[in-house]
PDB file of C-alpha atoms in Angstrom:
ATOM      1  CA  UNK A   1      36.917  82.360   8.535  1.00  0.00           C
ATOM      2  CA  UNK A   2      36.666  85.163   5.976  1.00  0.00           C
ATOM      3  CA  UNK A   3      33.104  86.209   5.296  1.00  0.00           C
ATOM      4  CA  UNK A   4      31.926  85.197   1.831  1.00  0.00           C
ATOM      5  CA  UNK A   5      31.321  88.147  -0.470  1.00  0.00           C
ATOM      6  CA  UNK A   6      28.315  87.916  -2.780  1.00  0.00           C
ATOM      7  CA  UNK A   7      26.986  90.036  -5.609  1.00  0.00           C
ATOM      8  CA  UNK A   8      23.690  91.335  -6.922  1.00  0.00           C
ATOM      9  CA  UNK A   9      23.595  90.881 -10.702  1.00  0.00           C
ATOM     10  CA  UNK A  10      21.153  92.326 -13.200  1.00  0.00           C
ATOM     11  CA  UNK A  11      21.005  90.878 -16.672  1.00  0.00           C
ATOM     12  CA  UNK A  12      18.523  92.711 -18.862  1.00  0.00           C
ATOM     13  CA  UNK A  13      17.343  92.541 -22.447  1.00  0.00           C
ATOM     14  CA  UNK A  14      14.305  92.885 -24.633  1.00  0.00           C
ATOM     15  CA  UNK A  15      11.682  90.164 -25.050  1.00  0.00           C
ATOM     16  CA  UNK A  16      13.011  87.207 -26.995  1.00  0.00           C
ATOM     17  CA  UNK A  17      16.672  87.831 -26.134  1.00  0.00           C
ATOM     18  CA  UNK A  18      16.976  84.443 -24.412  1.00  0.00           C
ATOM     19  CA  UNK A  19      17.230  85.757 -20.848  1.00  0.00           C
ATOM     20  CA  UNK A  20      15.117  82.957 -19.471  1.00  0.00           C
ATOM     21  CA  UNK A  21      17.111  80.341 -21.425  1.00  0.00           C
ATOM     22  CA  UNK A  22      20.285  81.805 -19.826  1.00  0.00           C
ATOM     23  CA  UNK A  23      18.760  81.470 -16.369  1.00  0.00           C
ATOM     24  CA  UNK A  24      17.758  77.835 -17.000  1.00  0.00           C
ATOM     25  CA  UNK A  25      21.209  77.012 -18.432  1.00  0.00           C
ATOM     26  CA  UNK A  26      22.810  78.559 -15.343  1.00  0.00           C
ATOM     27  CA  UNK A  27      20.563  76.406 -13.122  1.00  0.00           C
ATOM     28  CA  UNK A  28      21.537  73.323 -15.057  1.00  0.00           C
ATOM     29  CA  UNK A  29      25.244  74.132 -14.705  1.00  0.00           C
ATOM     30  CA  UNK A  30      24.864  74.653 -10.950  1.00  0.00           C
ATOM     31  CA  UNK A  31      23.091  71.343 -10.695  1.00  0.00           C
ATOM     32  CA  UNK A  32      25.874  69.569 -12.547  1.00  0.00           C
ATOM     33  CA  UNK A  33      28.387  71.004 -10.072  1.00  0.00           C
ATOM     34  CA  UNK A  34      26.277  70.268  -7.000  1.00  0.00           C
ATOM     35  CA  UNK A  35      25.960  73.992  -6.235  1.00  0.00           C
ATOM     36  CA  UNK A  36      22.928  75.080  -4.211  1.00  0.00           C
ATOM     37  CA  UNK A  37      20.449  77.376  -5.939  1.00  0.00           C
ATOM     38  CA  UNK A  38      16.766  78.394  -5.879  1.00  0.00           C
ATOM     39  CA  UNK A  39      14.779  79.722  -8.809  1.00  0.00           C
ATOM     40  CA  UNK A  40      12.189  82.430  -8.210  1.00  0.00           C
ATOM     41  CA  UNK A  41       9.605  84.179 -10.387  1.00  0.00           C
ATOM     42  CA  UNK A  42       7.061  86.949  -9.609  1.00  0.00           C
ATOM     43  CA  UNK A  43       3.553  85.537  -9.651  1.00  0.00           C
ATOM     44  CA  UNK A  44       2.331  88.429 -11.820  1.00  0.00           C
ATOM     45  CA  UNK A  45       3.380  86.366 -14.824  1.00  0.00           C
ATOM     46  CA  UNK A  46       0.167  84.306 -15.187  1.00  0.00           C
ATOM     47  CA  UNK A  47       1.043  82.511 -18.409  1.00  0.00           C
ATOM     48  CA  UNK A  48       1.893  79.348 -16.466  1.00  0.00           C
ATOM     49  CA  UNK A  49      -0.642  77.357 -14.476  1.00  0.00           C
ATOM     50  CA  UNK A  50       2.092  75.843 -12.282  1.00  0.00           C
ATOM     51  CA  UNK A  51       5.183  77.185 -10.595  1.00  0.00           C
ATOM     52  CA  UNK A  52       7.665  76.799 -13.423  1.00  0.00           C
ATOM     53  CA  UNK A  53      10.052  78.989 -15.378  1.00  0.00           C
ATOM     54  CA  UNK A  54       9.740  78.090 -19.051  1.00  0.00           C
ATOM     55  CA  UNK A  55      11.835  79.331 -21.942  1.00  0.00           C
ATOM     56  CA  UNK A  56      10.545  79.929 -25.455  1.00  0.00           C
ATOM     57  CA  UNK A  57      12.806  77.142 -26.625  1.00  0.00           C
ATOM     58  CA  UNK A  58      10.857  74.661 -24.517  1.00  0.00           C
ATOM     59  CA  UNK A  59      13.002  73.954 -21.462  1.00  0.00           C
ATOM     60  CA  UNK A  60      11.599  74.531 -17.990  1.00  0.00           C
ATOM     61  CA  UNK A  61      12.390  74.247 -14.298  1.00  0.00           C
ATOM     62  CA  UNK A  62      10.385  74.472 -11.117  1.00  0.00           C
ATOM     63  CA  UNK A  63      10.506  77.732  -9.194  1.00  0.00           C
ATOM     64  CA  UNK A  64       9.106  79.468  -6.144  1.00  0.00           C
ATOM     65  CA  UNK A  65       6.572  82.268  -6.487  1.00  0.00           C
ATOM     66  CA  UNK A  66       7.270  85.799  -5.400  1.00  0.00           C
ATOM     67  CA  UNK A  67       4.071  87.581  -4.424  1.00  0.00           C
ATOM     68  CA  UNK A  68       3.722  91.365  -4.217  1.00  0.00           C
ATOM     69  CA  UNK A  69       3.864  91.238  -0.414  1.00  0.00           C
ATOM     70  CA  UNK A  70       6.673  88.648  -0.186  1.00  0.00           C
ATOM     71  CA  UNK A  71       9.532  89.771   2.020  1.00  0.00           C
ATOM     72  CA  UNK A  72      12.420  88.041   0.299  1.00  0.00           C
ATOM     73  CA  UNK A  73      14.880  88.830   3.110  1.00  0.00           C
ATOM     74  CA  UNK A  74      12.678  87.225   5.791  1.00  0.00           C
ATOM     75  CA  UNK A  75      11.851  84.276   3.546  1.00  0.00           C
ATOM     76  CA  UNK A  76      15.474  83.473   2.767  1.00  0.00           C
ATOM     77  CA  UNK A  77      16.758  84.317   6.268  1.00  0.00           C
ATOM     78  CA  UNK A  78      14.878  81.352   7.672  1.00  0.00           C
ATOM     79  CA  UNK A  79      16.340  78.991   5.087  1.00  0.00           C
ATOM     80  CA  UNK A  80      19.863  80.366   5.375  1.00  0.00           C
ATOM     81  CA  UNK A  81      19.972  80.317   9.148  1.00  0.00           C
ATOM     82  CA  UNK A  82      19.078  76.590   9.098  1.00  0.00           C
ATOM     83  CA  UNK A  83      21.367  75.608   6.213  1.00  0.00           C
ATOM     84  CA  UNK A  84      24.664  73.868   6.860  1.00  0.00           C
ATOM     85  CA  UNK A  85      26.128  75.700   3.888  1.00  0.00           C
ATOM     86  CA  UNK A  86      24.316  79.031   3.448  1.00  0.00           C
ATOM     87  CA  UNK A  87      26.044  79.712   0.087  1.00  0.00           C
ATOM     88  CA  UNK A  88      22.925  79.566  -2.116  1.00  0.00           C
ATOM     89  CA  UNK A  89      22.531  81.228  -5.484  1.00  0.00           C
ATOM     90  CA  UNK A  90      19.211  82.897  -6.198  1.00  0.00           C
ATOM     91  CA  UNK A  91      18.080  83.006  -9.840  1.00  0.00           C
ATOM     92  CA  UNK A  92      15.159  85.340 -10.449  1.00  0.00           C
ATOM     93  CA  UNK A  93      13.203  85.502 -13.678  1.00  0.00           C
ATOM     94  CA  UNK A  94      11.080  88.481 -14.767  1.00  0.00           C
ATOM     95  CA  UNK A  95      12.803  90.678 -12.222  1.00  0.00           C
ATOM     96  CA  UNK A  96      11.206  93.824 -13.664  1.00  0.00           C
ATOM     97  CA  UNK A  97       8.075  92.887 -11.735  1.00  0.00           C
ATOM     98  CA  UNK A  98       9.780  93.048  -8.362  1.00  0.00           C
ATOM     99  CA  UNK A  99       9.034  96.019  -6.142  1.00  0.00           C
ATOM    100  CA  UNK A 100      11.819  98.407  -5.169  1.00  0.00           C
ATOM    101  CA  UNK A 101      11.565  97.081  -1.622  1.00  0.00           C
ATOM    102  CA  UNK A 102      12.057  93.514  -2.810  1.00  0.00           C
ATOM    103  CA  UNK A 103      15.169  94.483  -4.718  1.00  0.00           C
ATOM    104  CA  UNK A 104      16.491  96.134  -1.527  1.00  0.00           C
ATOM    105  CA  UNK A 105      15.686  92.915   0.338  1.00  0.00           C
ATOM    106  CA  UNK A 106      17.771  90.946  -2.139  1.00  0.00           C
ATOM    107  CA  UNK A 107      20.660  93.415  -1.679  1.00  0.00           C
ATOM    108  CA  UNK A 108      20.483  92.826   2.067  1.00  0.00           C
ATOM    109  CA  UNK A 109      20.759  89.088   1.552  1.00  0.00           C
ATOM    110  CA  UNK A 110      23.871  89.662  -0.539  1.00  0.00           C
ATOM    111  CA  UNK A 111      25.409  91.940   2.090  1.00  0.00           C
ATOM    112  CA  UNK A 112      24.423  90.009   5.205  1.00  0.00           C
ATOM    113  CA  UNK A 113      24.838  86.396   3.994  1.00  0.00           C
ATOM    114  CA  UNK A 114      27.180  86.607   1.051  1.00  0.00           C
ATOM    115  CA  UNK A 115      24.550  85.186  -1.321  1.00  0.00           C
ATOM    116  CA  UNK A 116      24.850  85.686  -5.042  1.00  0.00           C
ATOM    117  CA  UNK A 117      21.619  86.876  -6.657  1.00  0.00           C
ATOM    118  CA  UNK A 118      21.177  86.941 -10.464  1.00  0.00           C
ATOM    119  CA  UNK A 119      18.134  88.869 -11.704  1.00  0.00           C
ATOM    120  CA  UNK A 120      16.987  88.529 -15.291  1.00  0.00           C
ATOM    121  CA  UNK A 121      14.417  90.889 -16.729  1.00  0.00           C
ATOM    122  CA  UNK A 122      13.293  93.677 -19.034  1.00  0.00           C
ATOM    123  CA  UNK A 123      14.596  97.178 -18.727  1.00  0.00           C
ATOM    124  CA  UNK A 124      11.547  99.122 -19.977  1.00  0.00           C
ATOM    125  CA  UNK A 125       7.861  98.662 -20.724  1.00  0.00           C
ATOM    126  CA  UNK A 126       6.055  99.072 -24.087  1.00  0.00           C
ATOM    127  CA  UNK A 127       6.191 102.889 -23.673  1.00  0.00           C
ATOM    128  CA  UNK A 128       9.962 102.778 -23.031  1.00  0.00           C
ATOM    129  CA  UNK A 129       9.554 103.634 -19.325  1.00  0.00           C
ATOM    130  CA  UNK A 130      11.567 101.824 -16.680  1.00  0.00           C
ATOM    131  CA  UNK A 131       9.835  99.146 -14.623  1.00  0.00           C
ATOM    132  CA  UNK A 132       9.993  99.645 -10.867  1.00  0.00           C
ATOM    133  CA  UNK A 133      12.156  96.580 -10.202  1.00  0.00           C
ATOM    134  CA  UNK A 134      14.489  97.339 -13.111  1.00  0.00           C
ATOM    135  CA  UNK A 135      14.971 100.920 -12.016  1.00  0.00           C
ATOM    136  CA  UNK A 136      15.999  99.830  -8.519  1.00  0.00           C
ATOM    137  CA  UNK A 137      18.359  97.180  -9.936  1.00  0.00           C
ATOM    138  CA  UNK A 138      20.064  99.758 -12.109  1.00  0.00           C
ATOM    139  CA  UNK A 139      20.501 101.914  -9.004  1.00  0.00           C
ATOM    140  CA  UNK A 140      22.036  99.336  -6.652  1.00  0.00           C
ATOM    141  CA  UNK A 141      23.144  96.152  -8.531  1.00  0.00           C
ATOM    142  CA  UNK A 142      26.841  95.289  -8.264  1.00  0.00           C
ATOM    143  CA  UNK A 143      27.006  94.046 -11.848  1.00  0.00           C
ATOM    144  CA  UNK A 144      24.801  95.025 -14.829  1.00  0.00           C
ATOM    145  CA  UNK A 145      24.947  93.256 -18.211  1.00  0.00           C
ATOM    146  CA  UNK A 146      22.849  93.668 -21.326  1.00  0.00           C
ATOM    147  CA  UNK A 147      21.623  90.546 -23.126  1.00  0.00           C
ATOM    148  CA  UNK A 148      21.562  91.794 -26.685  1.00  0.00           C
ATOM    149  CA  UNK A 149      19.324  90.781 -29.568  1.00  0.00           C
ATOM    150  CA  UNK A 150      18.887  92.018 -33.148  1.00  0.00           C
ATOM    151  CA  UNK A 151      16.000  93.822 -34.791  1.00  0.00           C
ATOM    152  CA  UNK A 152      14.857  92.730 -38.222  1.00  0.00           C
ATOM    153  CA  UNK A 153      16.712  95.733 -39.648  1.00  0.00           C
ATOM    154  CA  UNK A 154      20.037  94.631 -38.107  1.00  0.00           C
ATOM    155  CA  UNK A 155      20.187  97.153 -35.284  1.00  0.00           C
ATOM    156  CA  UNK A 156      20.101  96.264 -31.569  1.00  0.00           C
ATOM    157  CA  UNK A 157      16.627  95.825 -30.110  1.00  0.00           C
ATOM    158  CA  UNK A 158      15.681  98.344 -27.406  1.00  0.00           C
ATOM    159  CA  UNK A 159      11.910  98.607 -27.367  1.00  0.00           C
ATOM    160  CA  UNK A 160       9.412  95.979 -26.288  1.00  0.00           C
ATOM    161  CA  UNK A 161       6.611  97.217 -28.557  1.00  0.00           C
ATOM    162  CA  UNK A 162       3.051  96.137 -27.712  1.00  0.00           C
ATOM    163  CA  UNK A 163       1.018  95.214 -30.778  1.00  0.00           C
ATOM    164  CA  UNK A 164      -2.591  94.427 -31.612  1.00  0.00           C
ATOM    165  CA  UNK A 165      -3.954  91.488 -33.608  1.00  0.00           C
ATOM    166  CA  UNK A 166      -3.014  93.307 -36.850  1.00  0.00           C
ATOM    167  CA  UNK A 167       0.573  93.902 -35.805  1.00  0.00           C
ATOM    168  CA  UNK A 168      -0.019  97.617 -35.218  1.00  0.00           C
ATOM    169  CA  UNK A 169       1.829  99.300 -32.344  1.00  0.00           C
ATOM    170  CA  UNK A 170      -0.190 100.223 -29.228  1.00  0.00           C
ATOM    171  CA  UNK A 171       0.927 103.080 -26.985  1.00  0.00           C
ATOM    172  CA  UNK A 172      -1.926 103.212 -24.447  1.00  0.00           C
ATOM    173  CA  UNK A 173      -2.871 100.783 -21.673  1.00  0.00           C
ATOM    174  CA  UNK A 174      -1.724  99.307 -18.380  1.00  0.00           C
ATOM    175  CA  UNK A 175       2.019  98.911 -17.905  1.00  0.00           C
ATOM    176  CA  UNK A 176       1.714  95.185 -17.191  1.00  0.00           C
ATOM    177  CA  UNK A 177      -0.050  92.997 -19.755  1.00  0.00           C
ATOM    178  CA  UNK A 178       1.316  89.496 -19.962  1.00  0.00           C
ATOM    179  CA  UNK A 179       1.779  88.068 -23.440  1.00  0.00           C
ATOM    180  CA  UNK A 180       4.163  86.575 -25.951  1.00  0.00           C
ATOM    181  CA  UNK A 181       4.801  87.053 -29.675  1.00  0.00           C
ATOM    182  CA  UNK A 182       1.087  87.722 -30.187  1.00  0.00           C
ATOM    183  CA  UNK A 183       1.249  90.842 -28.025  1.00  0.00           C
ATOM    184  CA  UNK A 184       4.848  92.047 -28.176  1.00  0.00           C
ATOM    185  CA  UNK A 185       7.583  92.650 -30.721  1.00  0.00           C
ATOM    186  CA  UNK A 186      11.136  93.619 -29.842  1.00  0.00           C
ATOM    187  CA  UNK A 187      12.451  96.322 -32.194  1.00  0.00           C
ATOM    188  CA  UNK A 188      15.175  98.971 -32.388  1.00  0.00           C
ATOM    189  CA  UNK A 189      14.349 102.539 -31.508  1.00  0.00           C
ATOM    190  CA  UNK A 190      14.414 103.689 -35.139  1.00  0.00           C
ATOM    191  CA  UNK A 191      12.028 101.012 -36.354  1.00  0.00           C
ATOM    192  CA  UNK A 192       9.718 101.727 -33.418  1.00  0.00           C
ATOM    193  CA  UNK A 193       9.648 105.417 -34.279  1.00  0.00           C
ATOM    194  CA  UNK A 194       9.195 104.830 -38.024  1.00  0.00           C
ATOM    195  CA  UNK A 195       6.328 102.407 -37.426  1.00  0.00           C
ATOM    196  CA  UNK A 196       4.560 104.951 -35.208  1.00  0.00           C
ATOM    197  CA  UNK A 197       5.072 107.712 -37.840  1.00  0.00           C
ATOM    198  CA  UNK A 198       3.625 105.367 -40.484  1.00  0.00           C
ATOM    199  CA  UNK A 199       0.609 104.590 -38.342  1.00  0.00           C
ATOM    200  CA  UNK A 200       0.147 108.286 -37.493  1.00  0.00           C
ATOM    201  CA  UNK A 201       0.089 109.187 -41.194  1.00  0.00           C
ATOM    202  CA  UNK A 202      -2.773 106.695 -41.622  1.00  0.00           C
ATOM    203  CA  UNK A 203      -4.607 108.213 -38.654  1.00  0.00           C
ATOM    204  CA  UNK A 204      -4.400 104.993 -36.619  1.00  0.00           C
ATOM    205  CA  UNK A 205      -1.996 106.314 -33.951  1.00  0.00           C
ATOM    206  CA  UNK A 206      -1.333 109.813 -32.484  1.00  0.00           C
ATOM    207  CA  UNK A 207       2.317 110.718 -32.716  1.00  0.00           C
ATOM    208  CA  UNK A 208       4.223 113.418 -30.866  1.00  0.00           C
TER     209      UNK A 208
END
C-alpha cells in the first residue's frame, strides 16, 4: 500500500480575521464527512475557563490543551499507533504560541504518519515581531496562506496593535498579553505608523 502523504499547513492573519471561525468550520465539515480530527490549542490562551476553542461569532468546540512542555509527536504517536485508521487531521488554534520544537514535532507527524496538520495563528506580535511558533511555521510549513482582513481605511490589516483603555497604541510590554477588542486593534501598516506619529506629537508615545 502506498504511504499516505500529509501536509503541514499554516494559515495566518491579524486578529479578527476569522481564523478561528475557519478552523471551527473545517472541524464541522470533517464531522459531517465522518473524517477523524482533533482540535488543539496552547494553554497560554487563558481567556477560556474550559478546554474549548471559541470564535468571536459565538461558535465553539472542545479541544485538547497544548502545554509548553507537551511533546506533540509522542502524544500523537501513542494515539496513531493504536488507531485502526491513523489518518487524523490536527487542527491547531493560536499556533503562534507553539514553541519551535513543537512545530518540528508536528512536521515529524506529517512525515512519519502522513497526518495533515492545519495551524491557524498570528504572524507577528504588537511590535510587528514574529512569534516563535509562527517563525518556525514560515520556515518549514508545506503550505502557507494569508487570511486577509481590511483596515478601517480600506487597506489590508498587517499589525496587531495593542491599545490602552483610551484606544492609544502601546509599544512596550511583554510579548504575550491575552485580550480581545479591548486590548488589540488590527490595522494596516500606514495607519499604525500615522497613529504613532500622532501620539508622539502629543508627547504620549516615543517615536523613532
